[in-house]
């Protein structure tokens, strides 16, 4: 005798018509048999870090910002025993930042970077009001004067370089470029006749125009001819496409193979783009130039801790020493605020053009 009450049981999921469904069966006294009931599974919510990536990409932040923010958020979660950030608040944020400063001994800029990542998580991803975060003390970033090489030191380092590395380092100094701005230069942004460089999507997503040093024009012309021949050979072998920013490739479908969009300093190896399967060349990795400059500084016998960015500092300082207006330097460097450029005015306080010591009077 069957019971009048219905008892439900769950069976293994099946995939009719290509879609996964969960089937339940239960006995029904009125029908004298079993009744099967299909229910569709609830759609899975995106994982927290995937939501972070989505919000970052909506705002067109750089890939490096995405990687940095995701890294800090992941470390924050692991530090608190994999608790969900929605369950935590100001106390946990403050404890984590204190841990970075006390135990991790990180710099003030690194601590502020971690705080910026957590603020983005709570404000933009979790949609939580963050007045409580205002109580967290931001580390004060100390003002450090930039390392600057003299003109002779710059020449000494450049003499230790050759080929592509010499050309790139010359652009860092002669045009005041940042390292990645130099690596990401495209052919269409180099005007050899007008001696101009258009820097696209620089720091802060800004474009600007800067000068092209005359001493680099002819070597750069010969280099571009070599890159063109390499590009033509790549095209003949079924490669030759290049990564384009944003949605340009969807709008101009042939643009990835066009000469103007190619990197000025392409990598020596191919990589396979995972989405399309195309063989491509990326731009020369920044670590190649960083290593070459580091070795050149050592061979030149410099005691200063000079890096690729030191060339940019030296560019700004030497232009101010020659009497150029600080607003002009600001525009060439791409600084949003003139106060950032003002740090280079420290050169006006030394040497024959600066304040004289009373001991020398």
XYZ file of C-alpha atoms in Angstrom:
361
model
C 0.000 0.000 0.000
C 1.372 3.352 -1.043
C 1.439 6.237 1.302
C -0.763 9.180 0.441
C 2.091 11.560 1.090
C 4.586 12.369 -1.643
C 8.295 11.873 -0.979
C 10.802 13.661 -3.233
C 14.243 12.358 -4.105
C 17.034 13.767 -6.248
C 18.794 11.964 -9.062
C 22.024 12.684 -10.926
C 22.003 15.677 -13.302
C 21.372 14.934 -16.941
C 22.067 16.996 -20.045
C 19.154 16.797 -22.461
C 19.395 19.048 -25.522
C 22.866 20.187 -24.510
C 21.712 21.955 -21.337
C 22.316 20.632 -17.874
C 19.146 20.129 -15.818
C 18.496 18.621 -12.395
C 15.702 15.979 -12.248
C 13.649 15.204 -9.136
C 11.294 12.253 -8.824
C 8.656 11.519 -6.243
C 5.889 8.959 -5.741
C 2.333 10.177 -6.151
C -0.545 8.153 -4.659
C -3.148 9.759 -6.923
C -1.426 8.594 -10.094
C -0.254 5.294 -8.669
C 3.296 5.770 -9.994
C 6.268 8.068 -10.094
C 6.348 11.642 -11.319
C 9.531 13.219 -12.712
C 10.110 16.942 -12.353
C 12.895 18.849 -14.167
C 14.371 22.000 -12.720
C 16.982 24.232 -14.367
C 20.011 25.051 -12.219
C 20.430 28.589 -10.985
C 22.998 30.553 -13.023
C 26.304 30.797 -11.225
C 27.301 34.230 -10.001
C 30.692 35.468 -11.236
C 33.522 35.046 -8.796
C 34.667 38.087 -6.847
C 37.989 38.545 -8.658
C 36.246 38.160 -12.025
C 33.900 40.970 -10.987
C 36.916 43.083 -10.073
C 38.443 42.489 -13.514
C 35.154 43.364 -15.199
C 34.825 46.671 -13.343
C 38.441 47.577 -14.119
C 37.989 46.861 -17.823
C 34.792 48.910 -17.930
C 36.857 51.903 -16.884
C 39.608 51.178 -19.434
C 42.300 50.871 -16.790
C 45.598 49.414 -17.947
C 46.388 45.723 -17.745
C 49.068 46.423 -15.196
C 46.554 48.191 -12.955
C 44.238 45.207 -13.286
C 46.984 42.764 -12.374
C 48.134 44.920 -9.445
C 44.643 45.461 -7.980
C 43.682 41.795 -8.285
C 46.952 40.831 -6.598
C 46.403 43.132 -3.623
C 42.787 42.017 -3.186
C 43.804 38.353 -3.294
C 46.507 38.931 -0.658
C 44.025 40.844 1.515
C 41.608 37.893 1.431
C 44.345 35.343 2.193
C 45.655 37.462 5.065
C 42.249 37.228 6.745
C 41.887 33.487 6.310
C 39.937 33.582 3.015
C 37.033 35.514 4.501
C 34.834 37.275 1.963
C 35.497 41.041 1.864
C 31.749 41.690 2.255
C 32.049 40.259 5.767
C 34.926 42.571 6.682
C 35.287 46.286 7.220
C 37.508 49.092 8.431
C 39.158 47.088 11.180
C 40.364 44.399 8.783
C 41.551 46.944 6.211
C 43.465 48.872 8.855
C 44.997 45.689 10.262
C 46.164 44.601 6.819
C 47.722 47.976 5.988
C 49.504 48.002 9.350
C 50.818 44.517 8.632
C 52.258 45.726 5.314
C 54.085 48.597 6.996
C 55.272 46.819 10.161
C 55.909 43.226 9.098
C 56.260 43.661 5.344
C 58.300 46.865 5.677
C 56.840 48.133 2.401
C 57.272 51.709 1.237
C 54.610 54.364 1.659
C 53.770 54.278 -2.048
C 53.256 50.501 -1.920
C 50.989 50.810 1.104
C 48.939 53.488 -0.644
C 48.699 51.297 -3.721
C 47.233 48.475 -1.622
C 44.733 50.894 -0.073
C 43.685 52.134 -3.521
C 43.005 48.546 -4.605
C 40.847 47.889 -1.527
C 38.959 51.156 -1.979
C 38.189 50.135 -5.553
C 36.955 46.751 -4.356
C 34.523 48.170 -1.807
C 33.329 51.191 -3.766
C 33.121 49.918 -7.329
C 32.639 46.150 -6.955
C 30.774 45.615 -3.696
C 28.944 48.943 -3.906
C 29.431 49.646 -0.233
C 29.516 53.096 1.265
C 33.071 53.710 2.338
C 32.905 56.592 4.790
C 34.388 54.224 7.320
C 37.555 53.909 5.231
C 38.280 57.601 5.620
C 39.466 56.884 9.155
C 42.310 54.733 7.851
C 45.540 56.716 8.000
C 47.229 56.953 4.589
C 50.970 56.614 4.672
C 52.631 59.908 3.835
C 54.887 59.590 0.848
C 58.257 61.219 1.496
C 59.636 63.616 -1.064
C 62.716 62.164 -2.706
C 64.790 64.159 -5.140
C 65.218 62.267 -8.411
C 68.547 60.745 -9.377
C 69.953 62.843 -12.218
C 72.989 62.155 -14.384
C 75.224 64.906 -15.691
C 75.539 65.335 -19.432
C 78.902 63.602 -19.416
C 77.489 60.689 -17.394
C 74.641 60.316 -19.896
C 77.131 60.213 -22.767
C 79.258 57.686 -20.879
C 76.299 55.326 -20.387
C 75.104 55.696 -23.986
C 78.613 54.849 -25.238
C 78.242 51.467 -23.537
C 75.079 50.665 -25.520
C 74.595 49.779 -29.157
C 71.902 48.836 -31.639
C 68.276 48.859 -30.509
C 69.203 49.375 -26.839
C 71.213 52.511 -27.712
C 68.343 53.836 -29.805
C 65.745 53.273 -27.080
C 67.917 54.761 -24.332
C 68.600 57.773 -26.560
C 64.844 58.307 -26.896
C 64.373 58.061 -23.118
C 66.875 60.862 -22.661
C 66.382 62.865 -25.845
C 62.571 62.869 -25.779
C 61.862 62.424 -22.054
C 59.907 59.204 -22.605
C 58.890 56.751 -19.934
C 60.163 53.206 -20.396
C 56.851 51.663 -21.508
C 56.032 54.667 -23.688
C 59.213 53.941 -25.608
C 58.539 50.197 -25.856
C 54.978 50.766 -27.118
C 55.800 53.220 -29.899
C 54.115 52.411 -33.220
C 55.389 53.299 -36.668
C 52.548 55.721 -37.413
C 53.418 57.812 -34.355
C 56.966 58.605 -35.517
C 57.312 61.663 -37.779
C 60.923 61.705 -38.902
C 60.468 64.752 -41.147
C 58.967 66.964 -38.441
C 61.082 65.316 -35.720
C 58.066 64.630 -33.547
C 56.819 61.678 -31.539
C 53.159 61.234 -30.642
C 52.896 59.378 -27.343
C 49.577 57.490 -27.314
C 47.770 56.472 -24.146
C 50.522 57.565 -21.797
C 50.253 57.604 -18.037
C 46.697 58.560 -17.103
C 45.468 57.654 -20.594
C 46.738 60.939 -22.078
C 48.217 61.578 -25.531
C 50.971 64.133 -26.052
C 53.515 65.287 -28.604
C 57.201 65.411 -27.780
C 60.363 66.007 -29.767
C 62.417 63.474 -31.723
C 66.180 64.001 -31.267
C 67.970 64.787 -34.499
C 70.850 62.395 -33.700
C 68.438 59.473 -33.690
C 66.656 60.252 -36.986
C 69.013 58.494 -39.397
C 69.666 55.427 -37.203
C 65.901 55.205 -36.630
C 65.227 55.453 -40.370
C 67.575 52.514 -41.039
C 66.028 50.568 -38.156
C 62.479 51.087 -39.471
C 63.545 49.851 -42.905
C 64.834 46.668 -41.306
C 61.604 46.285 -39.315
C 59.589 46.773 -42.524
C 61.454 43.947 -44.255
C 60.878 41.732 -41.247
C 57.161 42.603 -41.288
C 56.887 41.751 -44.990
C 58.560 38.396 -44.324
C 56.106 37.751 -41.489
C 53.173 38.502 -43.791
C 54.525 36.073 -46.370
C 54.666 33.386 -43.680
C 51.061 33.906 -42.551
C 51.855 36.117 -39.559
C 52.408 39.876 -39.317
C 49.372 40.930 -37.272
C 49.739 43.042 -34.153
C 47.648 43.700 -31.074
C 45.480 46.840 -31.290
C 43.992 48.903 -28.470
C 40.339 48.696 -27.506
C 37.921 47.891 -30.372
C 39.938 49.253 -33.304
C 40.322 45.785 -34.807
C 36.549 45.314 -34.992
C 36.158 48.651 -36.740
C 39.132 48.299 -39.104
C 39.503 44.577 -39.699
C 42.708 44.847 -41.770
C 44.449 47.233 -39.389
C 46.416 44.548 -37.448
C 48.416 43.762 -40.612
C 49.005 47.378 -41.696
C 52.512 48.801 -41.525
C 51.551 51.910 -39.566
C 50.259 49.902 -36.599
C 53.407 47.801 -36.191
C 55.696 48.246 -33.193
C 58.786 50.375 -33.738
C 60.721 47.968 -31.513
C 59.196 44.509 -32.111
C 60.146 41.405 -30.167
C 62.473 38.858 -31.698
C 60.032 35.979 -31.111
C 56.449 35.183 -32.031
C 53.645 34.375 -29.645
C 50.264 32.814 -30.406
C 47.241 34.944 -29.551
C 44.947 32.637 -27.514
C 41.650 34.044 -28.820
C 42.438 34.034 -32.553
C 45.340 31.599 -32.840
C 47.342 34.158 -34.855
C 51.120 34.317 -34.715
C 52.102 37.777 -33.577
C 55.050 39.795 -32.365
C 54.724 41.781 -29.170
C 56.850 44.863 -28.567
C 60.294 44.344 -27.099
C 59.913 43.552 -23.410
C 60.951 46.370 -21.117
C 63.242 44.073 -19.125
C 65.573 43.839 -22.143
C 66.340 47.559 -21.976
C 66.387 47.609 -18.173
C 69.072 44.912 -18.099
C 71.114 46.602 -20.836
C 71.036 49.988 -19.062
C 71.954 48.448 -15.717
C 74.999 46.763 -17.252
C 75.940 49.956 -19.134
C 75.851 51.991 -15.910
C 78.202 49.507 -14.243
C 80.599 49.482 -17.203
C 80.598 53.303 -17.269
C 81.703 53.305 -13.616
C 78.824 55.423 -12.297
C 78.304 55.415 -8.537
C 74.727 56.672 -8.933
C 71.805 54.250 -8.879
C 70.817 55.173 -12.429
C 67.980 53.338 -14.194
C 65.977 53.774 -17.386
C 63.819 56.392 -15.655
C 66.932 58.369 -14.736
C 67.221 59.352 -18.406
C 63.802 61.032 -18.166
C 64.826 62.863 -14.980
C 67.998 63.995 -16.687
C 66.061 65.243 -19.724
C 63.846 67.490 -17.569
C 66.715 68.744 -15.416
C 68.991 69.598 -18.334
C 66.184 71.451 -20.149
C 65.548 73.591 -17.054
C 69.273 74.270 -16.727
C 69.216 75.569 -20.301
C 66.502 78.056 -19.388
C 63.406 76.407 -20.877
C 60.060 77.373 -19.345
C 58.748 74.905 -16.773
C 55.339 74.809 -18.487
C 57.034 73.648 -21.674
C 58.826 70.908 -19.741
C 55.535 69.927 -18.120
C 53.880 69.520 -21.521
C 56.759 67.502 -22.952
C 56.782 65.178 -19.945
C 52.995 64.783 -19.882
C 52.538 65.858 -16.251
C 48.964 66.742 -15.257
C 50.099 69.106 -12.514
C 53.005 71.527 -12.732
C 53.857 70.713 -9.110
C 55.094 67.324 -10.327
C 57.485 69.075 -12.706
C 58.584 71.507 -9.993
C 60.671 68.794 -8.343
C 63.269 69.332 -11.069
C 63.809 72.924 -9.997
C 66.194 71.601 -7.337
C 68.904 72.103 -9.958
C 68.442 75.856 -9.689
C 69.748 75.747 -6.127
C 73.227 74.543 -7.040
C 75.965 75.363 -9.485
C 76.844 78.710 -10.980
C 73.206 79.647 -11.664
C 71.956 78.889 -8.171
C 72.365 80.281 -4.679
C 75.980 80.871 -3.722
C 77.362 79.724 -0.406
C 78.571 82.555 1.894
C 81.801 80.578 2.332
C 82.531 81.159 -1.356
C 82.013 84.922 -1.198
